[in-house]
Coordinates of C-alpha atoms in Angstrom, one line a residue:
K1 CA 52.6 58.5 93.0
K2 CA 55.7 56.7 92.2
E3 CA 56.7 57.2 88.6
T4 CA 60.5 56.9 88.7
N5 CA 63.0 55.5 91.4
D6 CA 64.7 58.6 91.6
D7 CA 62.0 61.0 92.4
P8 CA 62.6 62.3 96.2
D9 CA 59.2 63.4 96.7
F10 CA 57.6 60.0 98.2
I11 CA 60.6 59.0 100.3
K12 CA 60.5 62.8 101.6
E13 CA 56.7 62.6 102.7
L14 CA 57.4 59.5 104.6
L15 CA 60.3 60.9 106.4
A16 CA 58.0 63.9 107.3
L17 CA 55.2 61.5 108.2
H18 CA 57.6 59.6 110.6
D19 CA 58.9 62.7 112.2
K20 CA 55.4 64.0 113.0
F21 CA 53.9 61.0 114.7
T22 CA 57.2 60.0 116.5
A23 CA 57.6 63.5 118.0
L24 CA 53.9 63.2 118.9
V25 CA 54.6 59.7 120.8
E26 CA 57.7 61.0 122.1
R27 CA 55.9 64.4 123.6
Q28 CA 52.5 63.1 124.5
F29 CA 53.5 59.6 125.7
S30 CA 56.9 59.6 126.5
S31 CA 58.2 57.1 123.9
N32 CA 55.9 54.3 125.3
A33 CA 56.6 51.2 123.5
L34 CA 52.9 50.4 123.0
F35 CA 52.4 53.6 121.3
Q36 CA 55.3 53.3 119.3
K37 CA 54.2 49.7 117.9
A38 CA 50.6 51.4 117.3
L39 CA 52.2 53.8 114.7
A40 CA 52.2 50.6 112.4
F41 CA 55.2 52.1 110.0
Q42 CA 56.1 48.6 109.2
D43 CA 52.9 47.7 107.6
F44 CA 52.7 50.5 105.1
V45 CA 56.6 51.0 104.4
N46 CA 56.6 47.2 103.4
R47 CA 53.6 48.0 101.1
D48 CA 54.6 48.4 97.8
T49 CA 52.0 50.2 95.6
G50 CA 53.8 50.8 92.4
K51 CA 56.4 49.9 90.0
F52 CA 59.2 50.2 92.2
T53 CA 59.8 48.7 95.7
N54 CA 59.9 50.9 98.7
A55 CA 63.6 49.4 99.4
D56 CA 64.4 50.7 95.5
L57 CA 63.1 54.2 96.5
M58 CA 65.1 54.2 99.8
A59 CA 68.2 53.3 98.3
S60 CA 67.8 55.8 95.3
F61 CA 67.1 58.8 97.7
C62 CA 70.3 57.6 99.5
D63 CA 72.0 57.7 95.9
R64 CA 70.6 61.2 95.1
I65 CA 71.8 63.0 98.2
L66 CA 75.2 61.3 98.5
K67 CA 76.2 61.6 94.7
R68 CA 77.4 64.9 93.1
G69 CA 75.3 67.0 91.2
G70 CA 72.1 65.5 93.2
E71 CA 70.5 67.5 95.9
K72 CA 71.7 70.9 96.9
L73 CA 72.1 70.2 100.8
S74 CA 74.5 71.4 103.4
D75 CA 76.5 68.6 105.2
A76 CA 74.0 68.9 108.2
E77 CA 71.2 68.3 106.0
V78 CA 72.7 65.4 104.4
E79 CA 73.4 63.8 107.9
S80 CA 69.9 64.5 109.0
Y81 CA 68.4 62.9 106.1
L82 CA 70.6 60.0 106.2
E83 CA 69.8 59.2 109.7
K84 CA 65.8 59.6 109.0
T85 CA 66.4 57.1 106.0
V86 CA 68.2 54.8 108.2
Q87 CA 65.6 55.0 110.7
L88 CA 62.7 54.3 108.1
F89 CA 65.0 51.6 106.7
S90 CA 64.9 49.8 110.1
Y91 CA 61.0 49.1 109.4
L92 CA 61.9 47.3 106.1
I93 CA 61.4 43.6 106.0
D94 CA 63.3 43.0 102.9
K95 CA 66.7 44.7 104.0
D96 CA 68.7 42.5 101.9
L97 CA 67.0 43.8 98.9
F98 CA 67.9 47.2 100.0
A99 CA 71.5 46.4 100.5
E100 CA 71.7 45.0 96.8
I101 CA 70.6 48.1 95.2
Y102 CA 72.6 50.3 97.3
R103 CA 75.7 48.4 96.7
N104 CA 75.3 48.5 92.9
Q105 CA 74.4 52.2 93.3
L106 CA 77.8 52.7 95.7
A107 CA 79.6 51.0 92.9
K108 CA 78.7 53.2 90.4
R109 CA 79.1 56.4 92.4
L110 CA 83.0 55.3 93.2
L111 CA 83.9 54.2 89.5
N112 CA 82.3 57.1 87.7
Q113 CA 84.1 59.6 90.6
R114 CA 80.4 60.8 91.3
S115 CA 80.6 60.8 95.2
A116 CA 80.1 63.8 97.1
S117 CA 81.9 63.1 100.1
D118 CA 83.8 60.1 101.2
E119 CA 83.0 61.2 105.1
H120 CA 79.0 60.9 104.1
E121 CA 79.8 57.5 102.6
K122 CA 81.4 56.1 105.3
L123 CA 79.0 57.8 107.8
M124 CA 76.0 55.9 105.8
I125 CA 77.7 52.6 106.2
T126 CA 78.5 52.9 109.7
K127 CA 74.6 53.8 110.2
L128 CA 73.7 50.7 108.3
K129 CA 76.4 48.6 110.5
Q130 CA 74.8 49.7 113.6
R131 CA 71.8 48.6 112.5
C132 CA 72.5 45.2 111.0
G133 CA 76.0 44.3 111.7
S134 CA 79.3 43.9 110.1
Q135 CA 78.2 41.2 107.5
F136 CA 75.4 43.5 106.1
T137 CA 78.1 46.1 105.2
G138 CA 81.2 44.1 104.5
K139 CA 81.1 44.5 101.0
M140 CA 80.4 48.0 101.0
E141 CA 83.5 48.7 103.3
G142 CA 85.5 46.7 100.9
M143 CA 84.8 48.9 98.1
L144 CA 86.0 52.1 99.8
N145 CA 89.2 50.1 101.2
D146 CA 90.1 49.1 97.7
L147 CA 89.5 52.5 96.3
N148 CA 91.7 54.0 98.9
I149 CA 94.2 51.3 98.1
G150 CA 93.9 51.9 94.2
I151 CA 94.5 55.7 94.9
D152 CA 97.6 55.3 97.2
L153 CA 99.3 53.0 94.6
G154 CA 98.4 55.3 91.6
A155 CA 100.0 58.0 93.4
G156 CA 103.0 56.0 94.0
L157 CA 103.0 54.8 90.1
D158 CA 103.0 58.4 89.1
H159 CA 106.0 59.4 91.4
G160 CA 107.9 56.2 90.0
L161 CA 107.4 57.2 86.6
L162 CA 108.6 60.6 86.7
A163 CA 111.9 59.3 88.5
L164 CA 112.5 56.7 85.8
L165 CA 112.0 59.0 82.9
P166 CA 115.7 60.1 82.8
Q167 CA 116.6 56.2 82.7
L168 CA 114.6 55.1 80.0
G169 CA 116.8 55.9 77.2
P170 CA 118.4 58.8 75.0
P171 CA 115.1 59.4 72.9
L172 CA 113.3 60.2 76.1
A173 CA 116.0 61.8 77.8
R174 CA 116.4 64.4 75.2
R175 CA 114.9 67.8 76.5
D176 CA 113.7 68.7 72.8
D177 CA 111.5 65.3 72.5
P178 CA 107.8 66.3 72.8
L179 CA 106.5 63.4 74.0
E180 CA 108.4 63.5 77.2
G181 CA 107.2 67.0 77.8
D182 CA 103.6 65.7 77.5
L183 CA 104.0 62.7 79.7
R184 CA 105.6 64.9 82.6
R185 CA 102.4 67.3 82.2
V186 CA 99.9 64.2 82.3
L187 CA 101.4 62.9 85.4
R188 CA 101.4 66.4 87.0
G189 CA 97.7 66.7 86.1
Q190 CA 98.5 69.6 84.1
E191 CA 96.5 70.4 80.6
L192 CA 98.4 69.6 77.0
E193 CA 99.3 71.9 74.6
A194 CA 98.9 71.0 70.8
A195 CA 99.6 67.3 70.7
P196 CA 102.4 66.2 68.6
D197 CA 102.0 63.9 65.9
V198 CA 102.4 60.4 67.8
D199 CA 102.3 58.2 65.2
V200 CA 105.0 59.9 63.2
V201 CA 107.2 60.0 66.2
A202 CA 106.3 56.5 67.0
R203 CA 107.2 55.0 63.6
E204 CA 110.5 57.0 63.6
R205 CA 111.5 55.3 66.8
V206 CA 110.5 51.8 65.6
G207 CA 112.5 52.7 62.4
E208 CA 115.6 53.6 64.3
R209 CA 115.9 50.7 66.6
H210 CA 114.3 47.9 68.0
V211 CA 110.8 48.5 70.4
G212 CA 111.7 48.9 74.0
P213 CA 110.0 49.9 77.2
Q214 CA 110.6 53.5 76.2
D215 CA 107.8 52.9 73.5
L216 CA 105.2 51.1 75.4
W217 CA 103.3 54.4 76.5
A218 CA 103.8 55.9 72.9
G219 CA 101.9 53.3 71.5
G220 CA 98.9 53.8 73.8
D221 CA 98.9 57.3 72.5
H222 CA 99.2 56.0 69.0
A223 CA 96.2 53.9 69.7
A224 CA 94.5 56.7 70.9
G225 CA 95.3 58.7 67.6
R226 CA 93.7 55.8 65.6
G227 CA 90.5 56.2 67.7
D228 CA 90.3 60.1 66.8
R229 CA 90.6 59.5 63.1
G230 CA 87.8 56.8 63.4
L231 CA 85.7 59.2 64.9
Q232 CA 86.4 61.8 62.1
Q233 CA 85.6 58.9 59.5
G234 CA 82.2 58.2 61.5
G235 CA 81.4 61.9 60.8
E236 CA 81.5 62.1 57.3
G237 CA 78.0 61.1 57.2
A238 CA 75.0 60.4 59.4
R239 CA 74.5 57.0 60.4
G240 CA 71.5 54.9 62.0
V241 CA 71.7 52.9 65.2
R242 CA 72.0 49.6 63.0
E243 CA 74.9 51.1 61.1
L244 CA 76.7 52.3 64.2
R245 CA 76.4 48.6 65.7
V246 CA 77.9 46.9 62.6
A247 CA 80.7 49.3 62.7
A248 CA 81.2 48.4 66.3
G249 CA 80.9 44.9 65.6
A250 CA 78.1 44.3 67.8
A251 CA 75.4 41.8 67.3
Q252 CA 72.0 42.7 66.2
P253 CA 69.1 42.6 68.5
A254 CA 66.2 40.3 67.1
G255 CA 63.7 43.3 68.2
G256 CA 64.4 46.6 69.3
D257 CA 67.8 48.0 70.6
P258 CA 67.4 48.8 74.3
E259 CA 71.3 48.5 74.6
A260 CA 72.4 51.2 72.2
G261 CA 69.9 53.8 73.1
P262 CA 71.4 55.0 76.7
P263 CA 75.0 55.5 75.1
L264 CA 74.1 57.3 72.1
A265 CA 71.8 59.5 74.5
Q266 CA 74.8 60.3 76.8
L267 CA 77.0 61.3 73.8
A268 CA 74.1 63.6 72.3
K269 CA 73.7 64.9 75.9
N270 CA 77.3 66.0 76.1
K271 CA 77.2 67.3 72.5
V272 CA 79.8 64.7 71.4
I273 CA 77.6 63.8 68.3
E274 CA 74.3 65.4 66.9
K275 CA 71.1 63.6 66.7
D276 CA 68.3 64.0 64.0
P277 CA 65.8 64.6 65.0
K278 CA 66.7 66.3 68.3
S279 CA 64.8 64.7 71.0
S280 CA 65.6 62.7 74.4
N281 CA 64.4 59.4 73.0
I282 CA 66.2 57.3 70.9
K283 CA 64.3 55.5 68.0
P284 CA 65.4 53.0 65.2
T285 CA 65.0 55.7 62.8
D286 CA 67.2 58.3 64.2
M287 CA 70.4 59.6 62.7
F288 CA 73.8 60.3 64.0
R289 CA 76.6 62.2 63.1
A290 CA 79.8 63.4 64.8
A291 CA 79.5 67.2 65.9
P292 CA 81.8 69.5 64.2
A293 CA 81.5 72.3 66.4
F294 CA 82.6 70.1 69.5
S295 CA 85.9 71.0 71.5
S296 CA 87.1 70.6 74.6
K297 CA 89.9 72.0 76.9
V298 CA 91.1 68.9 78.1
R299 CA 92.5 65.8 76.4
S300 CA 90.6 63.2 78.5
I301 CA 86.5 63.7 78.3
R302 CA 84.7 62.1 80.9
I303 CA 81.2 61.0 80.0
P304 CA 78.8 59.4 82.7
M305 CA 78.3 55.8 82.0
A306 CA 74.8 54.8 80.8
N307 CA 72.7 52.9 82.7
L308 CA 72.1 49.6 80.8
E309 CA 70.8 47.3 83.8
D310 CA 68.1 47.5 86.7
S311 CA 69.0 48.7 89.9
H312 CA 69.4 45.1 91.2
N313 CA 69.3 41.6 89.8
P314 CA 66.0 39.7 91.3
K315 CA 67.5 36.4 90.5
R316 CA 70.6 36.9 92.1
V317 CA 68.6 38.5 95.3
E318 CA 66.6 35.1 95.3
E319 CA 69.9 32.8 94.8
D320 CA 71.5 34.8 98.2
R321 CA 68.2 34.2 99.7
T322 CA 68.0 30.3 99.1
V323 CA 71.8 29.9 100.4
A324 CA 70.7 31.9 103.4
I325 CA 67.7 29.9 104.0
E326 CA 69.9 26.7 103.8
A327 CA 72.7 27.7 105.9
A328 CA 70.2 28.8 108.9
I329 CA 68.5 25.2 108.6
V330 CA 71.7 23.4 108.7
R331 CA 73.0 25.6 111.5
I332 CA 69.8 25.0 113.6
M333 CA 69.5 21.3 112.9
K334 CA 73.4 20.5 113.6
A335 CA 72.7 22.2 117.0
R336 CA 69.4 20.5 117.9
K337 CA 69.9 17.2 115.8
T338 CA 66.0 16.5 115.9
L339 CA 63.2 19.1 115.3
L340 CA 59.6 19.2 114.5
H341 CA 58.9 20.9 111.1
Q342 CA 57.0 23.8 112.6
A343 CA 59.8 24.5 115.2
L344 CA 62.2 24.4 112.6
V345 CA 60.3 27.1 110.5
A346 CA 60.0 29.1 113.5
E347 CA 63.7 29.0 114.4
V348 CA 64.4 29.9 110.9
L349 CA 62.3 32.9 110.7
S350 CA 63.7 34.1 113.9
Q351 CA 67.2 33.9 112.6
L352 CA 66.7 35.7 109.4
V353 CA 66.6 39.4 110.2
L354 CA 67.4 40.7 106.5
F355 CA 64.4 39.5 104.9
S356 CA 61.2 37.4 105.9
P357 CA 60.6 34.4 103.8
N358 CA 57.3 32.3 103.1
P359 CA 57.1 29.1 104.9
K360 CA 56.5 27.4 101.9
V361 CA 59.9 28.6 100.7
I362 CA 61.4 27.2 103.9
K363 CA 59.6 23.8 103.4
R364 CA 61.0 23.6 99.8
R365 CA 64.7 24.2 101.0
I366 CA 64.1 21.7 103.7
E367 CA 63.1 19.3 100.8
A368 CA 66.2 20.0 98.8
L369 CA 68.3 19.5 101.9
I370 CA 66.9 16.2 102.3
D371 CA 67.5 15.3 98.7
R372 CA 71.1 16.3 99.2
E373 CA 71.3 14.1 102.3
Y374 CA 71.8 16.9 105.1
L375 CA 68.8 16.0 106.6
E376 CA 66.2 13.0 107.0
R377 CA 62.6 12.5 108.1
D378 CA 62.1 10.1 111.1
P379 CA 60.6 7.0 109.9
D380 CA 57.9 7.1 112.7
T381 CA 57.1 10.8 112.7
P382 CA 57.1 12.2 109.3
N383 CA 57.1 16.0 110.3
T384 CA 60.0 15.5 112.4
Y385 CA 63.8 15.9 110.9
K386 CA 66.7 14.4 112.0
Y387 CA 70.4 16.1 111.2
L388 CA 72.7 13.8 109.3
A389 CA 76.4 14.3 110.3

């Protein structure tokens, strides 16, 4: 029974079943290839029986064990599960669908800083790379590399700001300036004390002289102050979902409001706002108000991003498959010059290892390439195609 895509029970049962019969074939039949094929794992692994595909469930299972706050496992258990999941992944026909979902979940883990271990992330990508090649994992590796570059640049920027503080002008060089001390503490990762009235300080500086580089970061705190006051104004009374969208300047949906629900649920879950009535579901009649008792020891509060999208975009997957099919057809015809229809379809199916398209889909792509004058039919034998250089 697969009710949600983050329920690990189904995948765990599949992994246990695979371990059981793989060990049986290895022990009793010395891993004979005929008996391994007779296991027929490829048949039922690719048979989707519920709302979510098995590729979606496998990717979500990996996400669950790789993100912070998911499964409570040791390093050895995580590595074991990853290895077993990749073995099960090898039976999948729609490997590109798994890659699309896994990439989206990897991006969310990295952006929200929810990844439990960079080493485990690299290990999983390495295992997928060994199975499907570097092209399959190129975007995933690019995400990790970009993140590491961003961390290095951020560290260099922090050191540069600390070195430049004495050169930013007399107002920031004074030891009694409260803003200078706050900036130093922020750059060093320390907690702030009572925040100064940044609005007043910034206006005093602007009144004394023209606005210079030394006022740029003060303006950012000033904007944060305005946001705090807006939150307090919003807390004067309870507001409904529609009123909150109007206050935010968002367009009103024609029917329900699926976009506003998840963000409001996250805010209520973290006790930043109060919801009436108190329940996990968001309804159009629910009322919200700022929580007066909310407090935090840190100035910057991280709230997990609400998931407003599906695990993948089916339209994008279909577009990528269309490009892959057409590229394979052109590549084959460029090498062969002339080929029968059935031979061309067989060649395309043999080259596409990440998914298995329907022959009717391949035929439609051939027709599209003929219309765009990449191919032409032989006048004498209509089921034969010629490549147009």
